[in-house]
C-alpha cells in the first residue's frame, strides 16, 4: 500500500506547533524510518498516521486511493507496535495475537490457523500459552509485532520498538526486526531517535527536526550528502570544523586546510573516520584522550579547533596522551553546508 | 536470655490483647447457645434461641442481604464507569470529583441520614420504601468502590492499552469490555466485597432511615438488645457473626490481592 501525506500539520490546544506542514510518501513495501531527537514531532506524525491524533484542518492522509483522514483508528486497519508494547495483561500470548482477528469477526478455526502461522513466523510457538508477564523484553517485543501483523494491516507503524530493551539485546533484536519486517513484505514506518537503528532497519530515512522533515533519503545518501548541518551532525556525528575560510582555504587554530570549493559563508563538516593521523598532515594538535574500541582507537585531539577533533585510528599502537600529532583530511571528504541551524 | 525475655513479653502482650478482644465475643456467643444464662452453662446447650431469632428476625436478615446485593449492583453501575472516567482523564477536575465522591467517608452517617430525611422525608412513598435505605447505603459505600477500582486502573497504562486495542479494530465498548473490565477485576472484586460487608454491617445511617417495617440486620440487633431476653440477643450476635465473618475474610483476601497488583 502506498501512503501519501499532504500538508500534515499539528497544533496542540495550548498553541504548540508540534508538526509544521509536512509531505511524505511511502511506497508499497517500503520501510521508512522517522529519525530525530526527542520533541521533533516524529511520534506525533506517527500517531497522526495511525489515527490516534487528529491533524490540523487541511491535512490529508491517503492509503492508496482512500482518503482516511477522518477515519478513526479502529477502522484504519493499521498495525501498531507501541514503545511499551501495550500487551494485554489479562490475555495469554495467543489471545493477544488473536485479538485483532477476533475483532474482524473471523471464525475460531481461521483465527487459530492465522495465530499459529504468525507465532511460527516470529518464533514464539513455545510461549503461546504463557501470560505476557512471564516473557522477557525481547519476547514481548516479538509478541507486540506478531499482534500488530496478525490482522494483515495495510500499514505497520512502530513507535521506538527497541528503546524499552537492554542495550545488550538491542543490537541483536535490531537485526532480527529488520529481517522480520522484510519477511512480512509490508509497508512500514518506524520512529526512532537512534541513527544506527534507523540505518540498520530502514530502506529510507526521513530526518526530522523542529516539526519538519529536513531530509529524506537512503541511509547512504543521508550519510554522504547531508543537506544541512543538522543532518550531518545527527546522522553519523559529523564534526564542525570551526575556523575562518577565505577562498578555498580554511584557517584553523592548528593550521590550514584546503577546500575543494569556495568556503566563505559555508560551514565545513568532517567525520571522524576521515580525520587521519599522518606525519605529513597540514594540521597540528595535541592528543587529549585515547579510547580503545576493539577494532580501532578513538583519538581526541585538541588545539586544532576550539572543540576536540575526533579521529578514528586503526593502527596497532595509538599515539600517547599529551603527545603532538599531525593530522590530514582529504579535501574530498569535507562537507560544505550552508550556515544555519545549529548541530544537534 | 534477654532475647527470650523480650519474646516472653511480646507473647504476653499479644495474648492479652487477643483475650481482650475474644473473651467478650466468646461469652456472648456462648450466652446465645446456653439454655438459661443466669444458671450458666450447667443448664445445658441449646439452639432454641437461634431458632427464635430466625422466627423473629428472618425478615431483617433477608432485607439486609437484599439491600447489600442491590447496593452492590448500584455501586457497580455508578462506580465502574466513574472510576474509569477518572482514571482516563486525570487532572485537577478529576481530583476534585474524586474528593467529592469521597465526602461521605468524612461526614458522619447520622448527618448524611439527616440530610436525606430533610430532602426526601416529605416524599411519603419513597420515605417508607426500602429504596430509601438503599440510597443511603449507596452514598456511603460508593467511595469504597470507586477508590478500589481507581487504584488498580491507575497502576496500569490504560491509555496505551486502549490505543493498542483500538489499533486492532476494537470499538470503545469492546475496549471497555475486553481490556478495562478484566484488568480492573481485582479492584472490582475488592470493592464489591467491601461494599457488601459495609452495607450488611451499617448501623448509624440505617438506624436513622429505617421504619418499623424495615429493620436491617444491625438495626434488628439493636432492637433485640433493647427488648428481648439476653439469650436471644446473644444468639442474634451469633447469627450476625456467621454472616459477616466469612465476608470479612473474603474482603481481606481480595483487597490484599488488589494491592499486590496495584503495586
PDB file of C-alpha atoms in Angstrom, chain A residues 67-256:
ATOM      1  CA  UNK A  67      -8.782   9.326   1.992  1.00  0.00           C
ATOM      2  CA  UNK A  68      -8.585   8.079   5.580  1.00  0.00           C
ATOM      3  CA  UNK A  69      -8.117  11.478   7.231  1.00  0.00           C
ATOM      4  CA  UNK A  70     -11.426  11.349   9.078  1.00  0.00           C
ATOM      5  CA  UNK A  71     -11.371   7.598   9.748  1.00  0.00           C
ATOM      6  CA  UNK A  72     -10.959   6.589  13.385  1.00  0.00           C
ATOM      7  CA  UNK A  73      -8.054   4.400  14.430  1.00  0.00           C
ATOM      8  CA  UNK A  74     -10.134   1.228  14.789  1.00  0.00           C
ATOM      9  CA  UNK A  75     -11.272   1.475  11.168  1.00  0.00           C
ATOM     10  CA  UNK A  76      -7.956   2.391   9.576  1.00  0.00           C
ATOM     11  CA  UNK A  77      -6.528  -1.140   9.579  1.00  0.00           C
ATOM     12  CA  UNK A  78      -3.075  -0.181  10.736  1.00  0.00           C
ATOM     13  CA  UNK A  79      -0.874  -2.369  12.883  1.00  0.00           C
ATOM     14  CA  UNK A  80       0.818  -0.540  15.691  1.00  0.00           C
ATOM     15  CA  UNK A  81       3.734  -1.540  17.899  1.00  0.00           C
ATOM     16  CA  UNK A  82       3.979   0.715  20.934  1.00  0.00           C
ATOM     17  CA  UNK A  83       7.110   1.715  22.799  1.00  0.00           C
ATOM     18  CA  UNK A  84       5.807  -0.029  25.931  1.00  0.00           C
ATOM     19  CA  UNK A  85       4.293  -2.798  23.728  1.00  0.00           C
ATOM     20  CA  UNK A  86       0.877  -2.357  25.407  1.00  0.00           C
ATOM     21  CA  UNK A  87       0.301  -6.103  25.552  1.00  0.00           C
ATOM     22  CA  UNK A  88      -2.947  -7.003  27.296  1.00  0.00           C
ATOM     23  CA  UNK A  89      -2.002  -8.388  30.723  1.00  0.00           C
ATOM     24  CA  UNK A  90      -5.323 -10.211  31.040  1.00  0.00           C
ATOM     25  CA  UNK A  91      -4.656 -12.381  27.984  1.00  0.00           C
ATOM     26  CA  UNK A  92      -2.218 -15.109  27.015  1.00  0.00           C
ATOM     27  CA  UNK A  93       0.249 -14.654  24.174  1.00  0.00           C
ATOM     28  CA  UNK A  94      -2.156 -16.482  21.845  1.00  0.00           C
ATOM     29  CA  UNK A  95      -5.132 -14.376  22.889  1.00  0.00           C
ATOM     30  CA  UNK A  96      -3.115 -11.182  22.468  1.00  0.00           C
ATOM     31  CA  UNK A  97      -2.170 -12.108  18.919  1.00  0.00           C
ATOM     32  CA  UNK A  98      -5.682 -13.317  18.123  1.00  0.00           C
ATOM     33  CA  UNK A  99      -7.424 -10.199  19.456  1.00  0.00           C
ATOM     34  CA  UNK A 100      -7.287  -8.238  16.206  1.00  0.00           C
ATOM     35  CA  UNK A 101      -8.610 -11.259  14.303  1.00  0.00           C
ATOM     36  CA  UNK A 102     -11.433 -11.640  16.808  1.00  0.00           C
ATOM     37  CA  UNK A 103     -12.349  -8.002  16.205  1.00  0.00           C
ATOM     38  CA  UNK A 104     -12.581  -8.805  12.475  1.00  0.00           C
ATOM     39  CA  UNK A 105     -15.128 -11.495  13.432  1.00  0.00           C
ATOM     40  CA  UNK A 106     -13.219 -14.334  11.810  1.00  0.00           C
ATOM     41  CA  UNK A 107     -14.209 -17.894  12.649  1.00  0.00           C
ATOM     42  CA  UNK A 108     -12.457 -19.671  15.523  1.00  0.00           C
ATOM     43  CA  UNK A 109     -10.652 -22.117  13.249  1.00  0.00           C
ATOM     44  CA  UNK A 110      -9.442 -19.351  10.981  1.00  0.00           C
ATOM     45  CA  UNK A 111      -8.180 -17.321  13.950  1.00  0.00           C
ATOM     46  CA  UNK A 112      -6.359 -20.379  15.260  1.00  0.00           C
ATOM     47  CA  UNK A 113      -4.706 -21.063  11.921  1.00  0.00           C
ATOM     48  CA  UNK A 114      -3.602 -17.450  11.473  1.00  0.00           C
ATOM     49  CA  UNK A 115      -2.284 -17.148  15.034  1.00  0.00           C
ATOM     50  CA  UNK A 116      -0.299 -20.356  14.656  1.00  0.00           C
ATOM     51  CA  UNK A 117       1.170 -19.102  11.404  1.00  0.00           C
ATOM     52  CA  UNK A 118       2.238 -15.784  12.932  1.00  0.00           C
ATOM     53  CA  UNK A 119       3.592 -17.488  16.063  1.00  0.00           C
ATOM     54  CA  UNK A 120       5.822 -19.627  13.887  1.00  0.00           C
ATOM     55  CA  UNK A 121       6.943 -16.680  11.800  1.00  0.00           C
ATOM     56  CA  UNK A 122       8.022 -14.797  14.930  1.00  0.00           C
ATOM     57  CA  UNK A 123       9.441 -17.916  16.605  1.00  0.00           C
ATOM     58  CA  UNK A 124       7.041 -17.676  19.501  1.00  0.00           C
ATOM     59  CA  UNK A 125       5.463 -21.160  19.333  1.00  0.00           C
ATOM     60  CA  UNK A 126       6.819 -22.318  22.654  1.00  0.00           C
ATOM     61  CA  UNK A 127       5.484 -19.287  24.544  1.00  0.00           C
ATOM     62  CA  UNK A 128       1.974 -19.283  23.088  1.00  0.00           C
ATOM     63  CA  UNK A 129       0.234 -20.430  26.285  1.00  0.00           C
ATOM     64  CA  UNK A 130       2.118 -18.103  28.623  1.00  0.00           C
ATOM     65  CA  UNK A 131       0.820 -14.907  30.128  1.00  0.00           C
ATOM     66  CA  UNK A 132       2.553 -11.795  28.876  1.00  0.00           C
ATOM     67  CA  UNK A 133       4.022 -11.087  32.319  1.00  0.00           C
ATOM     68  CA  UNK A 134       6.134 -14.232  32.033  1.00  0.00           C
ATOM     69  CA  UNK A 135       8.039 -13.033  28.950  1.00  0.00           C
ATOM     70  CA  UNK A 136      11.394 -11.320  28.540  1.00  0.00           C
ATOM     71  CA  UNK A 137      11.688  -7.910  26.891  1.00  0.00           C
ATOM     72  CA  UNK A 138      12.684  -9.353  23.546  1.00  0.00           C
ATOM     73  CA  UNK A 139       9.840 -11.868  23.574  1.00  0.00           C
ATOM     74  CA  UNK A 140       7.348  -9.143  24.434  1.00  0.00           C
ATOM     75  CA  UNK A 141       8.576  -7.107  21.521  1.00  0.00           C
ATOM     76  CA  UNK A 142       8.023 -10.062  19.183  1.00  0.00           C
ATOM     77  CA  UNK A 143       4.534 -10.650  20.609  1.00  0.00           C
ATOM     78  CA  UNK A 144       3.714  -6.972  20.055  1.00  0.00           C
ATOM     79  CA  UNK A 145       4.918  -7.271  16.475  1.00  0.00           C
ATOM     80  CA  UNK A 146       3.020 -10.529  15.938  1.00  0.00           C
ATOM     81  CA  UNK A 147      -0.157  -8.998  17.361  1.00  0.00           C
ATOM     82  CA  UNK A 148       0.142  -5.987  15.068  1.00  0.00           C
ATOM     83  CA  UNK A 149       0.803  -8.067  11.982  1.00  0.00           C
ATOM     84  CA  UNK A 150      -1.753 -10.876  12.529  1.00  0.00           C
ATOM     85  CA  UNK A 151      -4.822  -8.977  11.218  1.00  0.00           C
ATOM     86  CA  UNK A 152      -2.878  -8.228   7.992  1.00  0.00           C
ATOM     87  CA  UNK A 153      -2.923  -4.445   8.350  1.00  0.00           C
ATOM     88  CA  UNK A 154      -2.464  -2.153   5.385  1.00  0.00           C
ATOM     89  CA  UNK A 155       0.384  -0.413   7.135  1.00  0.00           C
ATOM     90  CA  UNK A 156       2.621  -1.255  10.070  1.00  0.00           C
ATOM     91  CA  UNK A 157       3.634   1.514  12.473  1.00  0.00           C
ATOM     92  CA  UNK A 158       6.304   1.108  15.117  1.00  0.00           C
ATOM     93  CA  UNK A 159       6.975   3.654  17.849  1.00  0.00           C
ATOM     94  CA  UNK A 160      10.521   3.264  19.190  1.00  0.00           C
ATOM     95  CA  UNK A 161      10.134  -0.524  19.208  1.00  0.00           C
ATOM     96  CA  UNK A 162      13.597  -1.200  20.621  1.00  0.00           C
ATOM     97  CA  UNK A 163      14.022   1.513  23.215  1.00  0.00           C
ATOM     98  CA  UNK A 164      12.456  -0.494  26.057  1.00  0.00           C
ATOM     99  CA  UNK A 165      15.134  -3.184  25.719  1.00  0.00           C
ATOM    100  CA  UNK A 166      18.510  -3.553  27.405  1.00  0.00           C
ATOM    101  CA  UNK A 167      21.392  -2.123  25.414  1.00  0.00           C
ATOM    102  CA  UNK A 168      22.965  -5.568  25.166  1.00  0.00           C
ATOM    103  CA  UNK A 169      19.919  -7.048  23.443  1.00  0.00           C
ATOM    104  CA  UNK A 170      19.086  -4.094  21.290  1.00  0.00           C
ATOM    105  CA  UNK A 171      21.605  -4.753  18.557  1.00  0.00           C
ATOM    106  CA  UNK A 172      20.653  -8.393  18.067  1.00  0.00           C
ATOM    107  CA  UNK A 173      16.947  -7.593  18.062  1.00  0.00           C
ATOM    108  CA  UNK A 174      17.502  -4.721  15.675  1.00  0.00           C
ATOM    109  CA  UNK A 175      18.825  -7.079  13.015  1.00  0.00           C
ATOM    110  CA  UNK A 176      16.074  -9.586  13.817  1.00  0.00           C
ATOM    111  CA  UNK A 177      13.445  -6.862  13.392  1.00  0.00           C
ATOM    112  CA  UNK A 178      14.934  -5.840  10.052  1.00  0.00           C
ATOM    113  CA  UNK A 179      14.678  -9.447   8.836  1.00  0.00           C
ATOM    114  CA  UNK A 180      11.120  -9.906  10.134  1.00  0.00           C
ATOM    115  CA  UNK A 181       9.828  -6.692   8.583  1.00  0.00           C
ATOM    116  CA  UNK A 182      11.130  -7.793   5.185  1.00  0.00           C
ATOM    117  CA  UNK A 183       9.619 -11.250   5.658  1.00  0.00           C
ATOM    118  CA  UNK A 184       6.202  -9.657   6.224  1.00  0.00           C
ATOM    119  CA  UNK A 185       6.546  -7.666   2.990  1.00  0.00           C
ATOM    120  CA  UNK A 186       4.565  -4.816   4.434  1.00  0.00           C
ATOM    121  CA  UNK A 187       4.752  -1.054   4.167  1.00  0.00           C
ATOM    122  CA  UNK A 188       6.179   0.033   7.489  1.00  0.00           C
ATOM    123  CA  UNK A 189       7.058   3.260   9.262  1.00  0.00           C
ATOM    124  CA  UNK A 190       9.046   3.289  12.416  1.00  0.00           C
ATOM    125  CA  UNK A 191      10.058   6.065  14.709  1.00  0.00           C
ATOM    126  CA  UNK A 192      13.437   6.188  16.404  1.00  0.00           C
ATOM    127  CA  UNK A 193      15.927   8.615  17.875  1.00  0.00           C
ATOM    128  CA  UNK A 194      18.790   6.204  17.273  1.00  0.00           C
ATOM    129  CA  UNK A 195      20.555   6.721  13.942  1.00  0.00           C
ATOM    130  CA  UNK A 196      22.130   3.240  13.991  1.00  0.00           C
ATOM    131  CA  UNK A 197      18.688   1.703  14.373  1.00  0.00           C
ATOM    132  CA  UNK A 198      17.293   3.788  11.525  1.00  0.00           C
ATOM    133  CA  UNK A 199      20.181   2.932   9.204  1.00  0.00           C
ATOM    134  CA  UNK A 200      20.078  -0.780  10.035  1.00  0.00           C
ATOM    135  CA  UNK A 201      16.364  -1.278   9.528  1.00  0.00           C
ATOM    136  CA  UNK A 202      15.041   1.267   7.070  1.00  0.00           C
ATOM    137  CA  UNK A 203      15.140   1.438   3.274  1.00  0.00           C
ATOM    138  CA  UNK A 204      14.687   5.162   3.577  1.00  0.00           C
ATOM    139  CA  UNK A 205      15.207   7.538   6.473  1.00  0.00           C
ATOM    140  CA  UNK A 206      13.323  10.796   6.967  1.00  0.00           C
ATOM    141  CA  UNK A 207      15.282  13.010   9.329  1.00  0.00           C
ATOM    142  CA  UNK A 208      13.069  15.327  11.360  1.00  0.00           C
ATOM    143  CA  UNK A 209      13.867  18.446  13.314  1.00  0.00           C
ATOM    144  CA  UNK A 210      11.584  21.007  14.950  1.00  0.00           C
ATOM    145  CA  UNK A 211       8.391  19.637  13.464  1.00  0.00           C
ATOM    146  CA  UNK A 212       9.684  19.252   9.907  1.00  0.00           C
ATOM    147  CA  UNK A 213      11.203  16.574   7.693  1.00  0.00           C
ATOM    148  CA  UNK A 214      14.561  18.162   6.868  1.00  0.00           C
ATOM    149  CA  UNK A 215      15.875  15.456   4.582  1.00  0.00           C
ATOM    150  CA  UNK A 216      14.704  12.103   3.361  1.00  0.00           C
ATOM    151  CA  UNK A 217      16.723   9.508   1.518  1.00  0.00           C
ATOM    152  CA  UNK A 218      18.502   6.183   1.738  1.00  0.00           C
ATOM    153  CA  UNK A 219      20.862   5.803   4.682  1.00  0.00           C
ATOM    154  CA  UNK A 220      23.826   6.117   2.284  1.00  0.00           C
ATOM    155  CA  UNK A 221      22.528   9.367   0.767  1.00  0.00           C
ATOM    156  CA  UNK A 222      21.997  10.921   4.160  1.00  0.00           C
ATOM    157  CA  UNK A 223      25.402   9.875   5.329  1.00  0.00           C
ATOM    158  CA  UNK A 224      27.296  11.016   2.272  1.00  0.00           C
ATOM    159  CA  UNK A 225      25.286  14.016   1.130  1.00  0.00           C
ATOM    160  CA  UNK A 226      23.570  15.649   4.066  1.00  0.00           C
ATOM    161  CA  UNK A 227      21.737  18.814   3.002  1.00  0.00           C
ATOM    162  CA  UNK A 228      22.103  20.640   6.281  1.00  0.00           C
ATOM    163  CA  UNK A 229      24.315  20.969   9.328  1.00  0.00           C
ATOM    164  CA  UNK A 230      21.608  19.298  11.353  1.00  0.00           C
ATOM    165  CA  UNK A 231      21.520  16.146   9.235  1.00  0.00           C
ATOM    166  CA  UNK A 232      25.317  15.991   9.060  1.00  0.00           C
ATOM    167  CA  UNK A 233      25.520  16.197  12.834  1.00  0.00           C
ATOM    168  CA  UNK A 234      22.658  13.864  13.603  1.00  0.00           C
ATOM    169  CA  UNK A 235      23.430  11.172  11.052  1.00  0.00           C
ATOM    170  CA  UNK A 236      26.969   9.927  11.526  1.00  0.00           C
ATOM    171  CA  UNK A 237      28.044  12.559  14.067  1.00  0.00           C
ATOM    172  CA  UNK A 238      29.918  14.856  11.681  1.00  0.00           C
ATOM    173  CA  UNK A 239      32.102  17.470  13.405  1.00  0.00           C
ATOM    174  CA  UNK A 240      32.017  21.143  12.567  1.00  0.00           C
ATOM    175  CA  UNK A 241      35.486  22.441  11.646  1.00  0.00           C
ATOM    176  CA  UNK A 242      35.350  25.869  13.177  1.00  0.00           C
ATOM    177  CA  UNK A 243      37.711  28.317  11.533  1.00  0.00           C
ATOM    178  CA  UNK A 244      37.897  31.213   9.093  1.00  0.00           C
ATOM    179  CA  UNK A 245      37.562  30.401   5.437  1.00  0.00           C
ATOM    180  CA  UNK A 246      38.887  32.579   2.668  1.00  0.00           C
ATOM    181  CA  UNK A 247      38.547  31.338  -0.887  1.00  0.00           C
ATOM    182  CA  UNK A 248      39.472  27.682  -0.961  1.00  0.00           C
ATOM    183  CA  UNK A 249      41.438  27.813   2.259  1.00  0.00           C
ATOM    184  CA  UNK A 250      40.175  27.187   5.778  1.00  0.00           C
ATOM    185  CA  UNK A 251      42.296  28.604   8.582  1.00  0.00           C
ATOM    186  CA  UNK A 252      42.077  26.726  11.860  1.00  0.00           C
ATOM    187  CA  UNK A 253      43.906  27.136  15.167  1.00  0.00           C
ATOM    188  CA  UNK A 254      46.110  24.209  14.307  1.00  0.00           C
ATOM    189  CA  UNK A 255      46.916  25.009  10.680  1.00  0.00           C
ATOM    190  CA  UNK A 256      45.252  25.455   7.297  1.00  0.00           C
TER     191      UNK A 256
END
